[in-house]
PDB file of C-alpha atoms in Angstrom:
ATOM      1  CA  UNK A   1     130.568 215.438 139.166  1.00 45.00           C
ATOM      2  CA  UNK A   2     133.882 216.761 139.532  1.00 46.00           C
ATOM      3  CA  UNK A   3     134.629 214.146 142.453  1.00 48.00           C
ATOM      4  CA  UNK A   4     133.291 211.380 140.409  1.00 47.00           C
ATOM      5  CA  UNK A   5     136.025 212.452 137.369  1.00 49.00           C
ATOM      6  CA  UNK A   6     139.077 211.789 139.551  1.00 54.00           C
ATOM      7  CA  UNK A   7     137.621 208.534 141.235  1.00 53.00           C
ATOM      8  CA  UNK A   8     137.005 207.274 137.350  1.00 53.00           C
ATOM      9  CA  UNK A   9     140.106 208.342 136.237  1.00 53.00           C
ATOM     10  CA  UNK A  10     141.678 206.335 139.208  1.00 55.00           C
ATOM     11  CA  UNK A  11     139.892 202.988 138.916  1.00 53.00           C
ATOM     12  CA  UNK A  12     141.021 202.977 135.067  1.00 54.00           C
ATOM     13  CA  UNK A  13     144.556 203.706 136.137  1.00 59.00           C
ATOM     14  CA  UNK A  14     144.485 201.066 138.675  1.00 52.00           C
ATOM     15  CA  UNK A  15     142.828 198.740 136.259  1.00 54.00           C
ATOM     16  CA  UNK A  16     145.478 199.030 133.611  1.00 58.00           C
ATOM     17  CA  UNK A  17     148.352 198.776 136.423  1.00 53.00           C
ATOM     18  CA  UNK A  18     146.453 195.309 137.544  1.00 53.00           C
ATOM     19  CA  UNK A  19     145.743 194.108 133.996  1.00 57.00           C
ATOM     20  CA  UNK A  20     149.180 194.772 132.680  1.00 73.00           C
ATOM     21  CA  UNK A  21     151.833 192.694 134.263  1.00 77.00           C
ATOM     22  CA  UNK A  22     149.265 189.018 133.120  1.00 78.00           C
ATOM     23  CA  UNK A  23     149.360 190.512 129.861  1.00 74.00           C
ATOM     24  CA  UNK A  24     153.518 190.846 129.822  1.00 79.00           C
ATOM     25  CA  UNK A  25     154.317 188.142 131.075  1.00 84.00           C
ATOM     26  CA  UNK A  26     151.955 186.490 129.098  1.00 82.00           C
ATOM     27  CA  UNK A  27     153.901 187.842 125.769  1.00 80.00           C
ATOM     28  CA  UNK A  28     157.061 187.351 127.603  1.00 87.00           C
ATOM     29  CA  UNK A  29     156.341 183.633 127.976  1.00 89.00           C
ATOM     30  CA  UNK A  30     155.714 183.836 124.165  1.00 86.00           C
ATOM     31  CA  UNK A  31     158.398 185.002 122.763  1.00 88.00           C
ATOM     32  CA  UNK A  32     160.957 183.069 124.901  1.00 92.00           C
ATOM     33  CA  UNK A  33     159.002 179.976 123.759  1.00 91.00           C
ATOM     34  CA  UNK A  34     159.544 181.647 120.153  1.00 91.00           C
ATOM     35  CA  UNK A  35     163.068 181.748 120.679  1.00 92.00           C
ATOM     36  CA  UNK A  36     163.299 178.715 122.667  1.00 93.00           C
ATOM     37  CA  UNK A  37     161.924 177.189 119.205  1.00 92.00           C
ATOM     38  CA  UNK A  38     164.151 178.999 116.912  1.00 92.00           C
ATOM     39  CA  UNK A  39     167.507 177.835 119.199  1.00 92.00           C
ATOM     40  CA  UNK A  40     166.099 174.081 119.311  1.00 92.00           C
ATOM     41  CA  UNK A  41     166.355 174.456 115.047  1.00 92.00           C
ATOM     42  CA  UNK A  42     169.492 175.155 114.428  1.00 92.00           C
ATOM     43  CA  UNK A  43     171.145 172.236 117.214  1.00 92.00           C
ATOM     44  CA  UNK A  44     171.623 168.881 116.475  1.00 90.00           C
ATOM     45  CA  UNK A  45     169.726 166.428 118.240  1.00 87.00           C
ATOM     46  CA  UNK A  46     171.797 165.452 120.886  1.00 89.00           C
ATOM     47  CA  UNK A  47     172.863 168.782 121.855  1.00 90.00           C
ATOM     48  CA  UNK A  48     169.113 169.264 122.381  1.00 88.00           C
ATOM     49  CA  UNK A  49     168.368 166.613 124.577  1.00 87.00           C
ATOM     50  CA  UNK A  50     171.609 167.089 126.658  1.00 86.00           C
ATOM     51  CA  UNK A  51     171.279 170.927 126.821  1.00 87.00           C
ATOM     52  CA  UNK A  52     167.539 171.740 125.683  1.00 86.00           C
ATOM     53  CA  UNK A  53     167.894 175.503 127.548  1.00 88.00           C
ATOM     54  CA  UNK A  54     171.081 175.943 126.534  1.00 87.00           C
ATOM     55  CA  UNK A  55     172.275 178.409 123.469  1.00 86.00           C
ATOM     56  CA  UNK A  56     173.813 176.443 120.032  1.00 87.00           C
ATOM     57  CA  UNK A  57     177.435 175.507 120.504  1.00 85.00           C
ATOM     58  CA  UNK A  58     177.179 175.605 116.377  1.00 84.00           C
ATOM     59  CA  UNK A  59     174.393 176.521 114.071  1.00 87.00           C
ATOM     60  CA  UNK A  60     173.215 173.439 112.599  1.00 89.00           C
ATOM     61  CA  UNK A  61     171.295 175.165 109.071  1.00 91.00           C
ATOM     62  CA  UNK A  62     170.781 171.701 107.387  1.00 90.00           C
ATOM     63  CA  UNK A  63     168.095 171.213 109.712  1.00 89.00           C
ATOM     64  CA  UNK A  64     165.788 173.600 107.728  1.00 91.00           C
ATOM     65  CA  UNK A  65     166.906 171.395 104.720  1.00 90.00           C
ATOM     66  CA  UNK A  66     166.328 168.193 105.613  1.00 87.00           C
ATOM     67  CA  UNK A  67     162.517 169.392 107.340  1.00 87.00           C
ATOM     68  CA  UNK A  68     162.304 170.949 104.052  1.00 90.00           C
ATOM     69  CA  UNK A  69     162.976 167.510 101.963  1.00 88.00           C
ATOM     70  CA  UNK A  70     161.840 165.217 103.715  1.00 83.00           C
ATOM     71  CA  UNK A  71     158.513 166.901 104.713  1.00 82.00           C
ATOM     72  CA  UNK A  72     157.515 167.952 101.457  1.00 84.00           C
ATOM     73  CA  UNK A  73     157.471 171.659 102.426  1.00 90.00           C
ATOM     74  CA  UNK A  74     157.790 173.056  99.621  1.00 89.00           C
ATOM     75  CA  UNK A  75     155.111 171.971  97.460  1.00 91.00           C
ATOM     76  CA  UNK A  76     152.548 172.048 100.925  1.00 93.00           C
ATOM     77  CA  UNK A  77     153.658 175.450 101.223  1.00 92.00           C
ATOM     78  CA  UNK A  78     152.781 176.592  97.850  1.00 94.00           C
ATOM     79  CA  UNK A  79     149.465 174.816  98.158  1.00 95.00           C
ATOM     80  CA  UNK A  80     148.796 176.836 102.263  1.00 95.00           C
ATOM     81  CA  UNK A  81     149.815 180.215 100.030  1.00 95.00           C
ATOM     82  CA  UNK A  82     147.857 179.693  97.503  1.00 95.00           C
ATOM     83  CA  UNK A  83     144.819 178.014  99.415  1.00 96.00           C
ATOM     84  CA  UNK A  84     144.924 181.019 102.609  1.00 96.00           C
ATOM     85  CA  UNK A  85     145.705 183.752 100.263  1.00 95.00           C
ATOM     86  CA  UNK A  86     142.446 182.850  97.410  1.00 96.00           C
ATOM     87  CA  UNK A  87     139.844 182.298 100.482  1.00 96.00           C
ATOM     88  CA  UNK A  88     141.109 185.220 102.006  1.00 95.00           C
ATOM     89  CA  UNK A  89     140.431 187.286  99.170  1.00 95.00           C
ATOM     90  CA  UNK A  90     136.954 185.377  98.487  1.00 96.00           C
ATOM     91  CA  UNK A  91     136.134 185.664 102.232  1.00 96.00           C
ATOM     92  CA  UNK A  92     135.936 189.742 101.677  1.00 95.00           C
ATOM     93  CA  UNK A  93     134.852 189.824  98.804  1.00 94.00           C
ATOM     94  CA  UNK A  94     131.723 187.866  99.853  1.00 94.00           C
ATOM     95  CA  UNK A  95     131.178 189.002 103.536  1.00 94.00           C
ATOM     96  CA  UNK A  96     132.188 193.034 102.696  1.00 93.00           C
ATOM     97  CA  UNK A  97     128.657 193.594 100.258  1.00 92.00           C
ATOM     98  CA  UNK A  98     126.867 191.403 103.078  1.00 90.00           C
ATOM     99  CA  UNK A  99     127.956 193.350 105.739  1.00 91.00           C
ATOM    100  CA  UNK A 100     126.915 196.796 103.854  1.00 90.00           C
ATOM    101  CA  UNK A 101     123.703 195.535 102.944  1.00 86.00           C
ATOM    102  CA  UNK A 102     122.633 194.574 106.301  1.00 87.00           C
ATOM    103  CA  UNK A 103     124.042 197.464 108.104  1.00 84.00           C
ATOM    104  CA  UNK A 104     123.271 200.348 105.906  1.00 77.00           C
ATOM    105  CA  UNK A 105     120.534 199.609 103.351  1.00 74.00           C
ATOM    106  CA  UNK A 106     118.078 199.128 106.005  1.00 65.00           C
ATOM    107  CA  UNK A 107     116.042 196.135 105.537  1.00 63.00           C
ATOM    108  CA  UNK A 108     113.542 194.875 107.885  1.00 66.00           C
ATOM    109  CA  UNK A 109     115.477 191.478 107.917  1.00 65.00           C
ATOM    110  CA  UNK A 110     118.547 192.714 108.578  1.00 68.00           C
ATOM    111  CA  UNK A 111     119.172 192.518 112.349  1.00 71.00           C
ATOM    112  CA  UNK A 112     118.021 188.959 112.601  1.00 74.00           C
ATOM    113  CA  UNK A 113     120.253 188.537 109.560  1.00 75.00           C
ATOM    114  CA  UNK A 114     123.436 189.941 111.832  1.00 77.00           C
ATOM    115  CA  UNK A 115     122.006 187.735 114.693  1.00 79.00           C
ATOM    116  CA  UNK A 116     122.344 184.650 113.005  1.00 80.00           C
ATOM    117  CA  UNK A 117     125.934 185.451 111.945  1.00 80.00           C
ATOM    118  CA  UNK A 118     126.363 185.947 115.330  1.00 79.00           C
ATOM    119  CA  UNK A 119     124.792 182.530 115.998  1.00 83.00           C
ATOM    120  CA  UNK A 120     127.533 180.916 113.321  1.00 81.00           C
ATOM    121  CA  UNK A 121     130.277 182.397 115.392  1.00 82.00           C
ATOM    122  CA  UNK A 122     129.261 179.916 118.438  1.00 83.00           C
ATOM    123  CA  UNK A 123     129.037 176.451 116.022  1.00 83.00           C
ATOM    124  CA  UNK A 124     132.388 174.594 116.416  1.00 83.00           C
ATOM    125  CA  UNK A 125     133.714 173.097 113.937  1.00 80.00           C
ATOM    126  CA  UNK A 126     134.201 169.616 115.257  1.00 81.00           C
ATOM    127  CA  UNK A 127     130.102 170.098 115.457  1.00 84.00           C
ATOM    128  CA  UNK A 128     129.698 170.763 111.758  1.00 87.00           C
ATOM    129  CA  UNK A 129     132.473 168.442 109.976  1.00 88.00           C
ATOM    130  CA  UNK A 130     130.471 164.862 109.828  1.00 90.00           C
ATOM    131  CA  UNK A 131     127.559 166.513 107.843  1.00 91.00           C
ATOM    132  CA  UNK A 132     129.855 168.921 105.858  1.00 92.00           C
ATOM    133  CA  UNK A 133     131.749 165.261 104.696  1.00 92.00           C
ATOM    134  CA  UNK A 134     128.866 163.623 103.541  1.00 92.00           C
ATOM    135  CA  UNK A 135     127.496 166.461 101.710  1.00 92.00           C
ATOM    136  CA  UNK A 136     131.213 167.498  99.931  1.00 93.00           C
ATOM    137  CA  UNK A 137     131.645 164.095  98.954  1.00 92.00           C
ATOM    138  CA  UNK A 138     129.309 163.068  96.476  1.00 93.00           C
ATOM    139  CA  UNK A 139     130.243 166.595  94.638  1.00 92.00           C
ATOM    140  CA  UNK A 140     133.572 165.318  94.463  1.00 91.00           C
ATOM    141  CA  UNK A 141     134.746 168.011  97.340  1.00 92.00           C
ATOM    142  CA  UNK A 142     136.821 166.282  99.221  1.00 93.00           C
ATOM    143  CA  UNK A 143     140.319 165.261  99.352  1.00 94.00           C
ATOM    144  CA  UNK A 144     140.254 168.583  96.490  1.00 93.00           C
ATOM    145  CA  UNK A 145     141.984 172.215  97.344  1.00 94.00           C
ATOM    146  CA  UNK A 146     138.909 173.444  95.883  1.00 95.00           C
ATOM    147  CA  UNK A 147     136.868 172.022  98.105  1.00 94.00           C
ATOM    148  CA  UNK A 148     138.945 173.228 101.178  1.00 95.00           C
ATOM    149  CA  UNK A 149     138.878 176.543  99.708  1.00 96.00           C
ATOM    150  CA  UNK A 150     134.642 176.362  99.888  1.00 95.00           C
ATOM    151  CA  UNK A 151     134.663 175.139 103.464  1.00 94.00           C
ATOM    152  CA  UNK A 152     137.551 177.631 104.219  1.00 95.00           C
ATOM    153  CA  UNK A 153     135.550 180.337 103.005  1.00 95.00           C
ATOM    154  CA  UNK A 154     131.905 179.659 104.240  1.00 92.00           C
ATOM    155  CA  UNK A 155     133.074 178.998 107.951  1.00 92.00           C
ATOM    156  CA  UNK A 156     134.360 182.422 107.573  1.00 93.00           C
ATOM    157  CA  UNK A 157     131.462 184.240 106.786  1.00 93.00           C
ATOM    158  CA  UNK A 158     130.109 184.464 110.419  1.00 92.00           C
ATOM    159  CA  UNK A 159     133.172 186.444 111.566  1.00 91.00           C
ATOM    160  CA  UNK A 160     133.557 188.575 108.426  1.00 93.00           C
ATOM    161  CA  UNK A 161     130.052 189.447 108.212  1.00 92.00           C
ATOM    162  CA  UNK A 162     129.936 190.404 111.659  1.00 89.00           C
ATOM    163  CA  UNK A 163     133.142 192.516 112.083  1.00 90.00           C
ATOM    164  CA  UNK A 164     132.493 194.121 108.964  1.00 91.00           C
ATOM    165  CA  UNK A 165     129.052 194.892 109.789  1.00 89.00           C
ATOM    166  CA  UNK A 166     130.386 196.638 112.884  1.00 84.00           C
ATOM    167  CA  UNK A 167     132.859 198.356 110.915  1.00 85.00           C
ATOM    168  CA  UNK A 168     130.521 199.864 108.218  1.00 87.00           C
ATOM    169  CA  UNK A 169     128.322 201.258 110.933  1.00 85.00           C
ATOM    170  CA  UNK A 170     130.816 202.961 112.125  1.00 83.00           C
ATOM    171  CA  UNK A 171     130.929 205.269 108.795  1.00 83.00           C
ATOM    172  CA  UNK A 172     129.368 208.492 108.710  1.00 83.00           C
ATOM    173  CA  UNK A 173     125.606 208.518 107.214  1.00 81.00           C
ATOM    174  CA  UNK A 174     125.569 211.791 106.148  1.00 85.00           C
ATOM    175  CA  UNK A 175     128.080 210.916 103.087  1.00 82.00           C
ATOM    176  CA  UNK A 176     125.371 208.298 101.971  1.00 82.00           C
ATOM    177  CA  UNK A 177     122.762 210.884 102.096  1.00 83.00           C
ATOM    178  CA  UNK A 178     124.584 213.318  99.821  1.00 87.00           C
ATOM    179  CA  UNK A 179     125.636 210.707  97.058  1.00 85.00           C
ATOM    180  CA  UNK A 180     121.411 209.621  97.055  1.00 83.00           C
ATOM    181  CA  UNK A 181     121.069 213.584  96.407  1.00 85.00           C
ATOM    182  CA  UNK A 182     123.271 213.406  93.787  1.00 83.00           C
ATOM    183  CA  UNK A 183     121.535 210.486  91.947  1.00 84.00           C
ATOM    184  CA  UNK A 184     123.804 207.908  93.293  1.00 83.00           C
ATOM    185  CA  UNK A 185     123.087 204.175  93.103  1.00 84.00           C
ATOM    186  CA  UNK A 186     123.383 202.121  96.120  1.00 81.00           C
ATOM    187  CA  UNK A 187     125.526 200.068  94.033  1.00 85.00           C
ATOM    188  CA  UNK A 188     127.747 203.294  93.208  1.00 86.00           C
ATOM    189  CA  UNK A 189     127.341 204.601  96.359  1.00 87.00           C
ATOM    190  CA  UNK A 190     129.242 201.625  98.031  1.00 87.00           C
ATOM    191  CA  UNK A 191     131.623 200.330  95.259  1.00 88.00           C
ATOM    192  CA  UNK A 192     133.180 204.348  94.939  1.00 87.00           C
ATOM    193  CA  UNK A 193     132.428 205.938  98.865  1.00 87.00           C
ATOM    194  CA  UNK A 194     132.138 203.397 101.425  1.00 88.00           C
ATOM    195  CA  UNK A 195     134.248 200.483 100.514  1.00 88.00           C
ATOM    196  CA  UNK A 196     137.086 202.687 100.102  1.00 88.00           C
ATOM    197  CA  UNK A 197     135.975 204.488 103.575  1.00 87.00           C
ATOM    198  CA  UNK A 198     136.034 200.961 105.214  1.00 87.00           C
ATOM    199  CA  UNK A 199     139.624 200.203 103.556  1.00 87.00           C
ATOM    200  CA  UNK A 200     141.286 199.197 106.841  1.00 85.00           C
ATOM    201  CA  UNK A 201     138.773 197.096 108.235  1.00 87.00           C
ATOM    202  CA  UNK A 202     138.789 195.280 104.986  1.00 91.00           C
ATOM    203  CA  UNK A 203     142.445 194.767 105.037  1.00 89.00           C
ATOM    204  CA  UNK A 204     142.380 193.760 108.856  1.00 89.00           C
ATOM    205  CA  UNK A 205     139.770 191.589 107.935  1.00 91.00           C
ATOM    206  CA  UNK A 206     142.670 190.007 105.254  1.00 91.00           C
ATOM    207  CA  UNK A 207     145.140 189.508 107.868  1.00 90.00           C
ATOM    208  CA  UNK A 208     143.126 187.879 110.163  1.00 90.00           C
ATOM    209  CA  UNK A 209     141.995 185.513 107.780  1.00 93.00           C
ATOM    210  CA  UNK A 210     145.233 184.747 106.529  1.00 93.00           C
ATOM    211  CA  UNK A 211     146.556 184.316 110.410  1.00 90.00           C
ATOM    212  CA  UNK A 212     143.241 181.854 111.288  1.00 91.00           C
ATOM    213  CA  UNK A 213     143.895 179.297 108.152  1.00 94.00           C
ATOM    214  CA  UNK A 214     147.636 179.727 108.124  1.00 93.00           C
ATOM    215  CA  UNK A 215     147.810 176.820 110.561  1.00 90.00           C
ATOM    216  CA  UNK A 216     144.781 175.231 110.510  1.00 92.00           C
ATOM    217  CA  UNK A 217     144.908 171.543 110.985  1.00 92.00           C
ATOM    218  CA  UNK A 218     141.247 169.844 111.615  1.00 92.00           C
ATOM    219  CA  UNK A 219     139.681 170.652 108.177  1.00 94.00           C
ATOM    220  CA  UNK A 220     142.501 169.436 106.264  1.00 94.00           C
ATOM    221  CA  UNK A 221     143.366 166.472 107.902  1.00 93.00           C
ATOM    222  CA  UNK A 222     139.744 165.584 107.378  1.00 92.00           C
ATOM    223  CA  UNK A 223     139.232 166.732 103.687  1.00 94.00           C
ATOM    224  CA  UNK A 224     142.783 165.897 102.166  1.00 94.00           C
ATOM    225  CA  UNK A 225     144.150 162.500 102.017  1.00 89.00           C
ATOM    226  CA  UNK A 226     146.418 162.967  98.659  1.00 91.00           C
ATOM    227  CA  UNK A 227     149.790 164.159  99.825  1.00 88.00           C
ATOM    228  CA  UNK A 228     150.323 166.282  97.115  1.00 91.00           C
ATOM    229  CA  UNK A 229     147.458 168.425  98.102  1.00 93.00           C
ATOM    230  CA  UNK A 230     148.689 168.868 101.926  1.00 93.00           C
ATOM    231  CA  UNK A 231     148.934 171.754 103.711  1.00 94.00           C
ATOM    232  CA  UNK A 232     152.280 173.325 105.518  1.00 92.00           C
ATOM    233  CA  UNK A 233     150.721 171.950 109.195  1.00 92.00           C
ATOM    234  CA  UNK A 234     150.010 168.261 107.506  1.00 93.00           C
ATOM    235  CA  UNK A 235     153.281 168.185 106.260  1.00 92.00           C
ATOM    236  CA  UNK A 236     154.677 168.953 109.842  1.00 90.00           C
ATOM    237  CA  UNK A 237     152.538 166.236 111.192  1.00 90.00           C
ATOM    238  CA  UNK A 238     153.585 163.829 107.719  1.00 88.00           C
ATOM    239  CA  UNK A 239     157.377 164.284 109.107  1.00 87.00           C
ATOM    240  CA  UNK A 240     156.619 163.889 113.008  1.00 84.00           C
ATOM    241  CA  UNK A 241     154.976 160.868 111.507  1.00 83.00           C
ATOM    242  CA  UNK A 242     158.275 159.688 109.942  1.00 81.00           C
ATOM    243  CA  UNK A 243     160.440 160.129 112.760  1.00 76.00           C
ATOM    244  CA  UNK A 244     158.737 156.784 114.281  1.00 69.00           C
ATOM    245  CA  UNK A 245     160.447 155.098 111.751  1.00 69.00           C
ATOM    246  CA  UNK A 246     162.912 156.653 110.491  1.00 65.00           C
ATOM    247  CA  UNK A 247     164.665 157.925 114.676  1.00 66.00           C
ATOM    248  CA  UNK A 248     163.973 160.777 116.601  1.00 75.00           C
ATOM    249  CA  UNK A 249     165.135 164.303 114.534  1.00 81.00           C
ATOM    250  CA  UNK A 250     164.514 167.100 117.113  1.00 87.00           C
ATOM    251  CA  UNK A 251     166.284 169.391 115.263  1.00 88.00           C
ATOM    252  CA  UNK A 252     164.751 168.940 111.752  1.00 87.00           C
ATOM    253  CA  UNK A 253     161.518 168.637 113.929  1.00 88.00           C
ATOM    254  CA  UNK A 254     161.875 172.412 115.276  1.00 91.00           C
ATOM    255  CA  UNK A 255     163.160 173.388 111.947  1.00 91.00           C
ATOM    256  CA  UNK A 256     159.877 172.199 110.811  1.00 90.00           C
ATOM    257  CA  UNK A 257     157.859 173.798 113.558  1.00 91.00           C
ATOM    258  CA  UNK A 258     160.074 177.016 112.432  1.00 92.00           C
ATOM    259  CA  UNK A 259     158.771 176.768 109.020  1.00 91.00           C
ATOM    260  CA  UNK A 260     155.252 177.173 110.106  1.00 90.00           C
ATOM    261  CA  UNK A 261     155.191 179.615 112.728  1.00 91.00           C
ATOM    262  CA  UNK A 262     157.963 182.177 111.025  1.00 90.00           C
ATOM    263  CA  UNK A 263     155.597 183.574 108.155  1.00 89.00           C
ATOM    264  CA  UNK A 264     152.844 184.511 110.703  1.00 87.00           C
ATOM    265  CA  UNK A 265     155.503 186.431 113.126  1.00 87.00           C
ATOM    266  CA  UNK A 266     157.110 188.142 110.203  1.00 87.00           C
ATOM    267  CA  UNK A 267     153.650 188.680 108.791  1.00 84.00           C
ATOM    268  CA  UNK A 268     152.308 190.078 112.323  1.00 81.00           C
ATOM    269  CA  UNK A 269     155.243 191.800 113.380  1.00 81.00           C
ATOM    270  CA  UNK A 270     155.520 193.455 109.526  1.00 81.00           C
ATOM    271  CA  UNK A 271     151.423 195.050 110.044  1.00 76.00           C
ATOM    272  CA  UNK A 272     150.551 193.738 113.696  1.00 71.00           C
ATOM    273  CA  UNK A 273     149.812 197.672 114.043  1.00 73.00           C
ATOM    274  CA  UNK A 274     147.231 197.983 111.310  1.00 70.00           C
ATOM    275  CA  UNK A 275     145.357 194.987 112.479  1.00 69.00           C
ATOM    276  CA  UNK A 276     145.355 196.376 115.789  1.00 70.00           C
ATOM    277  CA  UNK A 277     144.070 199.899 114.575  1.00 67.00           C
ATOM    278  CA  UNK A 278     141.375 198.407 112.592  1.00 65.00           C
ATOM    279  CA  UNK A 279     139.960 196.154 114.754  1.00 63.00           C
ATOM    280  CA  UNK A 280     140.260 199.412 117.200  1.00 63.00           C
ATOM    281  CA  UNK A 281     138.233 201.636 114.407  1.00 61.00           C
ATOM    282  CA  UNK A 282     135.652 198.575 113.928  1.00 52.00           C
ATOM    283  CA  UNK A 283     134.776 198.531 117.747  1.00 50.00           C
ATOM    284  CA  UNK A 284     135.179 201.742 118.719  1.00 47.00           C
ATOM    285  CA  UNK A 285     132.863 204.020 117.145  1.00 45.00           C
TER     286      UNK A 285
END
């Protein structure tokens, strides 16, 4: 036994020396493609295509505004915060009693419950989207934020029902047991002890949702036609669109690509930690 401890401790130390120069220069090769991005946005065009690696001779800020006007940013981005931040509230609020119920209250259906979950994670969405169409359109779902918010938040279920699931096992038993002695509801029992227990898996749960629909394209190029009801990454693709006709804008084409990918860095980079320790707790124990 006490051989075997050293020889363990070794092949873990040799696989994190192994595994860790892939996964830095995998980051390195994504932040200098960040800042590659950020450069291109504030040059003009030809500066870009006669220097593209160079630094900015001069900071070229109108960029941001004319991506900004002409691509209808602004109201797209109030409908992507609006739209991410209501089915990422409506995702846990859904999926968090689910995932109690089926790992804690017992139920004989329960793990083929969490198996089909499971199943949902596997279904791609370019699987699903012809037979989702025909039955959103007769209820007047598509091309409609309201509908996008329903198909946002039912093709997250599978995910958020299964992490959470993992998470709330995680939580003691014992503190279940006491509140039943007491005369606790189950109700009681997991609105005042275990949803507050399972508070940072709920709120990595939140930033991953908010991170996967952020930028999602597919669903709402299919669903939404109106452009007043686009989201920030269809009105990146509206104003790519208009530089066929209206001349090549690399710059206001970065700035635009800027405008979409900032949010989720600062966003990541503000609580990258607590989604990291969550997803940590939710796995680990």
């Amino acid at each position: 036994m006490a051989s075997s401890i050293p020889s363990t401790m070794r092949a873990g130390r040799a696989q994190r020396l192994l595994g860790s120069p892939p996964v830095w220069l995998f980051v390195a090769f994504n932040v200098l493609v960040l800042l590659w991005i950020l450069a291109s946005a504030v040059k003009p065009t030809r500066e870009i295509i006669a220097s593209p690696w160079s630094l900015p001779d001069s900071l070229q800020w109108g960029n941001f505004a004319r991506a900004w006007d002409a691509g209808n940013f602004g109201t797209s981005t109030l409908n992507s915060l609006v739209l991410v931040g209501a089915t990422a509230l409506a995702t846990v609020l859904v999926a968090a009693p689910a995932a109690y119920a089926l790992s804690r209250l017992g139920a004989r259906s329960a793990g083929a419950g969490t198996s089909l979950f499971a199943i949902g994670l596997g279904i791609p969405s370019h699987a699903v989207f012809l037979p989702l169409y025909q039955a959103m359109a007769p209820l007047g779902l598509v091309n409609s934020l309201w509908g996008l918010w329903l198909l946002y938040t039912a093709t997250s279920m599978p995910f958020a029902v299964f992490f959470l699931t993992g998470f709330f096992r995680s939580l003691p038993a014992e503190l279940e047991e006491a509140a039943a002695l007491d005369g606790a509801t189950p109700f009681y029992t997991y609105w005042r002890i275990m949803l507050p227990l399972a508070r940072s898996g709920l709120i990595t749960l939140l930033l991953l949702n908010v991170i996967q629909h952020w930028g999602e394209t597919f669903f709402a190029l299919v669903f939404i036609q109106d452009q007043k009801l686009q989201t920030l990454p269809l009105a990146l693709l509206g104003f790519l669109q208009q530089m066929q006709y209206s001349g090549a804008d690399w710059g206001g084409m970065f700035a635009g690509i800027a405008i979409v990918v900032l949010p989720l860095v600062a966003l990541y980079v503000w609580l990258g930690r607590r989604i990291i320790e969550g997803m940590t707790l939710g796995s680990g124990k």
